Amino acid sequence: MPTNFTVVPVEARADGDQDEAAELSEAPGAPEGHEPDSPSPGDGHSRENSPIVNNGDMERESFFEGKNMALFEEEMDSNPMVSSLLNKLANYTNLSQGVVEHEEDEESRRREVKSPGMGTFIGVYLPCLQNILGVILFLRLTWIVGVAGVLESFLIVFMCCTCTMLTAISMSAIATNGVVPAGGSYYMISRSLGPEFGGAVGLCFYLGTTFAGAMYILGTIEIFLTYISPGAAIIHPKSEGDEAMALLNNMRVYGTCTLALMAMVVFVGVKYVNKLALVFLACVVLSILAIYAGVIKSAFDPPDIPVCLLGNRTLSRRSFDICAKVHTTNNGTGTTTLWGLFCNGSSPSATCDEYFAQNNLTEIQGIPGVASGVLLDNLWSAYADKGVFVEKKGTPSAPVSEESRPGGLPYVLTDIVTYFTMLVGIYFPSVTGIMAGSNRSGDLRDAQKSIPTGTILAIVTTSFIYLSCIVLFGACIEGVILRDKFGEALQGNLVIGMLAWPSPWVIVIGSFFSTCGAGLQSLTGAPRLLQAIARDGIIPFLQVFGHGKANGEPTWALLLTAFICETGILIASLDSVAPILSMFFLMCYMFVNLACAVQTLLRTPNWRPRFRYYHWTLSFLGMSLCLALMFICSWYYALFAMLIAGCIYKYIEYRGAEKEWGDGIRGLSLNAARYALLRVEHGPPHTKNWRPQVLVMLNLDSEQCVKHPRLLSFTTQLKAGKGLTIVGSVLEGTYLDKHTEAQQAEENIRSLMSAEKTKGFCQLVVSSNLRDGMSHLIQSAGLGGMKHNTVLMAWPESWKEEDNPFSWKNFVDTVRDTTAAQQALLVAKNVDLFPQNQERFSDGHIDVWWIVHDGGLLMLLPFLLRQHKVWRKCRMRIFTVAQVDDNSIQMKKDLQTFLYHLRISAEVEVVEMVENDISAFTYEKTLVMEQRSQMLKQMQLSKTEREREAQLIHDRNTASHSAVAARAQAPPTPDKVQMTWTKEKLIAEKYKNKDNSVSGFKDLFSLKPEWGNLNQSNVRRMHTAVKLNGVVLNKSQDAQLVLLNMPGPPRNRQGDENYMEFLEVLTEGLNRVLLVRGSGREVITIYS
């Protein structure tokens, strides 16, 4: 619907004119006392640079004058005035692509800005007409009609023209959805489908255009050597039957020379090619008019073009003139040249070919005219194998026995095997060229109006020409002449030329120059297309081809184009090159239709084409037709072209630069992600589908760099790119003050994720304190069903330091948060000793200490780790602890059976722990812990007192370690690990403990009276930690990784600092430890 704009003037105040120069000279957006270069955070928003308005180049005085807009003056840097925006839009120009004279100096072009002025007819219609009508029309269309028949030829042309029409409709929608800058069709596809598809299809389009240049050059040489100057051949056949090979070699020689000459012309300057474009187009138009004129003339005065038949076989008239066996001269009757070709002598009694002797020679009219009724004979197909006689249907012929075909007889033979799908591949290049208008969008007065109109009109015109030519050729020309590809029955003349009026040379010369011009246009356009792809930077190894001469000429791209074009010329056969470029063009057209269909179905807000006559069903039909035609033409060429495009796609995805073009594939991915998220059940997944969806908690230093990068390495090894990974971190402060630091920190985390190959998402939170920020992350990270179920964090190594008194508190509260959220928790201790992704363990063990069962996560983690190359050669061992009342032998058997059903291979060992007395070492550790706890609670003491307290704790720690050393040198005590329980051992151990318990306690308390005042719950927990640590050290000190059940924090928050001490004692002396706390739900199952 039309939109009306009303411009409302703002009345200036009466005093607005006073001291105007002074106002203009001041910086308008800087109030007094405020530095303009340091805006307060939150006052302005960082905006994306506009592609239309260049804020950096504008003069600040042009934004506003006076004080009419003082209310908005602080936002003028990011939000320009509407008048400035409209002024920039009015002066906006788009550089032309491939048609402008690149020889012009850049400075002069910048000084003299002139608006493009070409309209629909000159700018779009005629270029499309010139590119569509080409070599196939003149050299192969009559042959296609003769071989496939009028009906099947009509079907071939109709399918191909329908394909290009549907593609043109899709292309018109894309081209009118905004301005199309340099790159033309490549720009449209890449900006609609993204860099991966854009690069793949852009290179396919480039290869198609390059091979089209080879096809046009081969067509030019074929016209020259076959119809203009057959005597110019350099290589001559050495024996009979070598004519075809000699022709191919001549085409290779002449084609290479022509390619070198054309490349020189393009290198010298594209302006010469552009100036000759109208001349080449005039040749095409005159040739087509000559064909229609010849058809009209044949209705009342058909040309006299006799064709010689021997029986029903067509004869080549290159080597004889008279179509008779004998002829009458003044001296009597004599044999003809034809007699000498079929017989072993010129005498009437010579021995002749059997078929020649038994069949008569007849002459028919090669072009009987449109009113002759020959159309009925040409309706049906006449496919044949290679080397078969070209025969006229319905003509009497005396059969002969199967002969060994003698060489040198002047028959017209088929040169290749013909079938329907092959003809589709040969014909399709004749309908390409529909992108010519969109490639010239910069030169058009109104591109969004001219491109759809001109392109569709050109396709309608050319479709009419092709379809009418099919019918007219079938109605005017004899079938044997139509199937005579090189005009051998017409003394080597071009078949379509013999139909034209006033002279066959109109077609010959016109087709020669038109194909030559089309080859020059291909060699001009292809390097610029490659240059546009290279300058986008999406394919790293192509960046060298983005450079060229100082004036912008793509020199290196031209060299590569000439090299690829030479490979097509070395093929030398027009019929073999045509299907190759058909594949690349069909793939390009297929993705144009896909781009339009995707954009239409997504209904993105930016999809607002001015061209309204499109629908996603038409685009989908066009895409399907392109895909079908690819496999109809040649299934193996189609697979090869798709393989090339797929390899390019994966290469760009793996190595290419990250580009954000607002493409449809990204929108499609977002829609698919939304659809999948809505379908994912909000509740927990089934046990069989459970995998750790990890939230990685990273700590940052003062420069917003990650403190423990090995944590991300471990995440990559654990995840191997599967499932959800969220890398989170907390920045302390307020968002308004810290948004710049937050962006820097997020960028640092993303770069580290890229270096560590961690595939996931980054989420950074700015919070008033670290505790709340971590809680917010645990609660809110993820979306819908894609939420984390596991938290991975590093052990706070500095929790004992006085300058970081709250790290242990934050850690314990985070443990409680994960428990409340029913999430698993992984704590990596000594994380800086964990391996990097490049390291490889050649041997070693991953030890799992399965003390309590909390869902089976302990057994699942080593299995996941061993999928990665770092841990692949490590063996898994599972230790479990048996109590006094347990049968350790049966436990081992049960555990082995359980692991067998879980399909996990691991060594199993059951460790028995004796219930013995609590050692003095345990009491000492408990005493030190409670004293440290008291110290942490009295942090308000003076500095001197805190230092004295810390020194006291240090001395006690030293005494504790001395006790450990003394105990290690002492003879073994009953505090040891036993591997097998017997009934006698059990009874003896119980009685011994019972007898010694009272005296033991008395001795201990008499040794240090303060031990009697200790919290007995803490003593028991410390006893467990000390004993378990001793057992683990005994078995797993040399293990590459130790996984331990992580005990939960105490319910009484008063003992949080003691909890940290318990964990420290539990893991003391181990290199790499992963403390695991399950969520409580089963994560591993024995069922399928």
mmCIF file of N, CA and C in Angstrom, residues 730-771:
data_model
loop_
_atom_site.group_PDB
_atom_site.id
_atom_site.type_symbol
_atom_site.label_atom_id
_atom_site.label_comp_id
_atom_site.label_asym_id
_atom_site.label_seq_id
_atom_site.Cartn_x
_atom_site.Cartn_y
_atom_site.Cartn_z
ATOM 1 N N VAL A 730 31.422 -14.788 35.273
ATOM 2 C CA VAL A 730 30.780 -13.684 35.991
ATOM 3 C C VAL A 730 31.775 -12.556 36.123
ATOM 4 N N LEU A 731 31.307 -11.355 35.827
ATOM 5 C CA LEU A 731 32.106 -10.145 35.989
ATOM 6 C C LEU A 731 31.461 -9.324 37.092
ATOM 7 N N GLU A 732 32.245 -8.914 38.038
ATOM 8 C CA GLU A 732 31.708 -8.222 39.205
ATOM 9 C C GLU A 732 31.574 -6.737 38.920
ATOM 10 N N GLY A 733 30.405 -6.181 39.238
ATOM 11 C CA GLY A 733 30.159 -4.763 39.015
ATOM 12 C C GLY A 733 28.748 -4.549 38.505
ATOM 13 N N THR A 734 28.512 -3.380 37.916
ATOM 14 C CA THR A 734 27.220 -3.076 37.289
ATOM 15 C C THR A 734 27.400 -3.063 35.778
ATOM 16 N N TYR A 735 26.327 -3.404 35.079
ATOM 17 C CA TYR A 735 26.443 -3.561 33.631
ATOM 18 C C TYR A 735 26.761 -2.230 32.949
ATOM 19 N N LEU A 736 26.212 -1.145 33.431
ATOM 20 C CA LEU A 736 26.474 0.149 32.802
ATOM 21 C C LEU A 736 27.945 0.516 32.889
ATOM 22 N N ASP A 737 28.570 0.140 34.007
ATOM 23 C CA ASP A 737 29.985 0.457 34.169
ATOM 24 C C ASP A 737 30.890 -0.554 33.474
ATOM 25 N N LYS A 738 30.433 -1.788 33.357
ATOM 26 C CA LYS A 738 31.312 -2.868 32.925
ATOM 27 C C LYS A 738 30.967 -3.439 31.551
ATOM 28 N N HIS A 739 30.076 -2.778 30.771
ATOM 29 C CA HIS A 739 29.658 -3.411 29.513
ATOM 30 C C HIS A 739 30.824 -3.510 28.522
ATOM 31 N N THR A 740 31.757 -2.551 28.558
ATOM 32 C CA THR A 740 32.922 -2.645 27.658
ATOM 33 C C THR A 740 33.819 -3.803 28.069
ATOM 34 N N GLU A 741 34.091 -3.907 29.378
ATOM 35 C CA GLU A 741 34.899 -5.033 29.850
ATOM 36 C C GLU A 741 34.214 -6.363 29.583
ATOM 37 N N ALA A 742 32.869 -6.365 29.694
ATOM 38 C CA ALA A 742 32.135 -7.607 29.437
ATOM 39 C C ALA A 742 32.284 -8.045 27.986
ATOM 40 N N GLN A 743 32.228 -7.089 27.062
ATOM 41 C CA GLN A 743 32.415 -7.431 25.648
ATOM 42 C C GLN A 743 33.819 -7.952 25.397
ATOM 43 N N GLN A 744 34.818 -7.315 26.032
ATOM 44 C CA GLN A 744 36.195 -7.772 25.877
ATOM 45 C C GLN A 744 36.380 -9.172 26.444
ATOM 46 N N ALA A 745 35.787 -9.409 27.619
ATOM 47 C CA ALA A 745 35.900 -10.729 28.236
ATOM 48 C C ALA A 745 35.223 -11.791 27.383
ATOM 49 N N GLU A 746 34.065 -11.465 26.841
ATOM 50 C CA GLU A 746 33.363 -12.430 25.989
ATOM 51 C C GLU A 746 34.168 -12.731 24.737
ATOM 52 N N GLU A 747 34.793 -11.699 24.187
ATOM 53 C CA GLU A 747 35.632 -11.915 23.004
ATOM 54 C C GLU A 747 36.835 -12.796 23.348
ATOM 55 N N ASN A 748 37.434 -12.582 24.519
ATOM 56 C CA ASN A 748 38.562 -13.425 24.936
ATOM 57 C C ASN A 748 38.131 -14.875 25.118
ATOM 58 N N ILE A 749 36.968 -15.070 25.714
ATOM 59 C CA ILE A 749 36.481 -16.435 25.928
ATOM 60 C C ILE A 749 36.201 -17.109 24.598
ATOM 61 N N ARG A 750 35.592 -16.382 23.657
ATOM 62 C CA ARG A 750 35.287 -16.977 22.347
ATOM 63 C C ARG A 750 36.564 -17.348 21.604
ATOM 64 N N SER A 751 37.564 -16.489 21.680
ATOM 65 C CA SER A 751 38.828 -16.815 20.997
ATOM 66 C C SER A 751 39.483 -18.039 21.632
ATOM 67 N N LEU A 752 39.406 -18.150 22.958
ATOM 68 C CA LEU A 752 39.959 -19.333 23.618
ATOM 69 C C LEU A 752 39.160 -20.582 23.259
ATOM 70 N N MET A 753 37.840 -20.453 23.167
ATOM 71 C CA MET A 753 37.008 -21.587 22.747
ATOM 72 C C MET A 753 37.380 -22.030 21.343
ATOM 73 N N SER A 754 37.635 -21.065 20.477
ATOM 74 C CA SER A 754 38.036 -21.410 19.119
ATOM 75 C C SER A 754 39.393 -22.103 19.106
ATOM 76 N N ALA A 755 40.328 -21.599 19.921
ATOM 77 C CA ALA A 755 41.657 -22.218 19.964
ATOM 78 C C ALA A 755 41.597 -23.627 20.539
ATOM 79 N N GLU A 756 40.745 -23.842 21.536
ATOM 80 C CA GLU A 756 40.620 -25.161 22.153
ATOM 81 C C GLU A 756 39.616 -26.045 21.426
ATOM 82 N N LYS A 757 39.007 -25.518 20.358
ATOM 83 C CA LYS A 757 38.017 -26.264 19.568
ATOM 84 C C LYS A 757 36.839 -26.721 20.421
ATOM 85 N N THR A 758 36.433 -25.826 21.323
ATOM 86 C CA THR A 758 35.267 -26.092 22.155
ATOM 87 C C THR A 758 34.029 -25.569 21.430
ATOM 88 N N LYS A 759 33.161 -26.468 21.035
ATOM 89 C CA LYS A 759 31.960 -26.070 20.309
ATOM 90 C C LYS A 759 30.844 -25.830 21.314
ATOM 91 N N GLY A 760 30.428 -24.583 21.413
ATOM 92 C CA GLY A 760 29.378 -24.262 22.367
ATOM 93 C C GLY A 760 29.054 -22.786 22.341
ATOM 94 N N PHE A 761 28.413 -22.341 23.397
ATOM 95 C CA PHE A 761 27.955 -20.962 23.487
ATOM 96 C C PHE A 761 28.629 -20.285 24.673
ATOM 97 N N CYS A 762 28.787 -18.995 24.536
ATOM 98 C CA CYS A 762 29.401 -18.207 25.604
ATOM 99 C C CYS A 762 28.331 -17.335 26.247
ATOM 100 N N GLN A 763 28.300 -17.342 27.565
ATOM 101 C CA GLN A 763 27.323 -16.526 28.289
ATOM 102 C C GLN A 763 28.022 -15.870 29.462
ATOM 103 N N LEU A 764 28.096 -14.559 29.424
ATOM 104 C CA LEU A 764 28.783 -13.806 30.467
ATOM 105 C C LEU A 764 27.765 -12.930 31.193
ATOM 106 N N VAL A 765 27.852 -12.929 32.501
ATOM 107 C CA VAL A 765 26.906 -12.191 33.330
ATOM 108 C C VAL A 765 27.670 -11.163 34.143
ATOM 109 N N VAL A 766 27.172 -9.940 34.172
ATOM 110 C CA VAL A 766 27.715 -8.900 35.046
ATOM 111 C C VAL A 766 26.791 -8.794 36.253
ATOM 112 N N SER A 767 27.345 -9.021 37.429
ATOM 113 C CA SER A 767 26.533 -9.040 38.648
ATOM 114 C C SER A 767 27.239 -8.254 39.734
ATOM 115 N N SER A 768 26.448 -7.845 40.723
ATOM 116 C CA SER A 768 27.021 -7.033 41.805
ATOM 117 C C SER A 768 28.028 -7.827 42.626
ATOM 118 N N ASN A 769 27.862 -9.158 42.694
ATOM 119 C CA ASN A 769 28.868 -9.993 43.344
ATOM 120 C C ASN A 769 28.929 -11.334 42.636
ATOM 121 N N LEU A 770 30.063 -12.022 42.824
ATOM 122 C CA LEU A 770 30.294 -13.280 42.111
ATOM 123 C C LEU A 770 29.293 -14.343 42.523
ATOM 124 N N ARG A 771 28.926 -14.359 43.793
ATOM 125 C CA ARG A 771 28.004 -15.382 44.282
ATOM 126 C C ARG A 771 26.672 -15.327 43.544
#
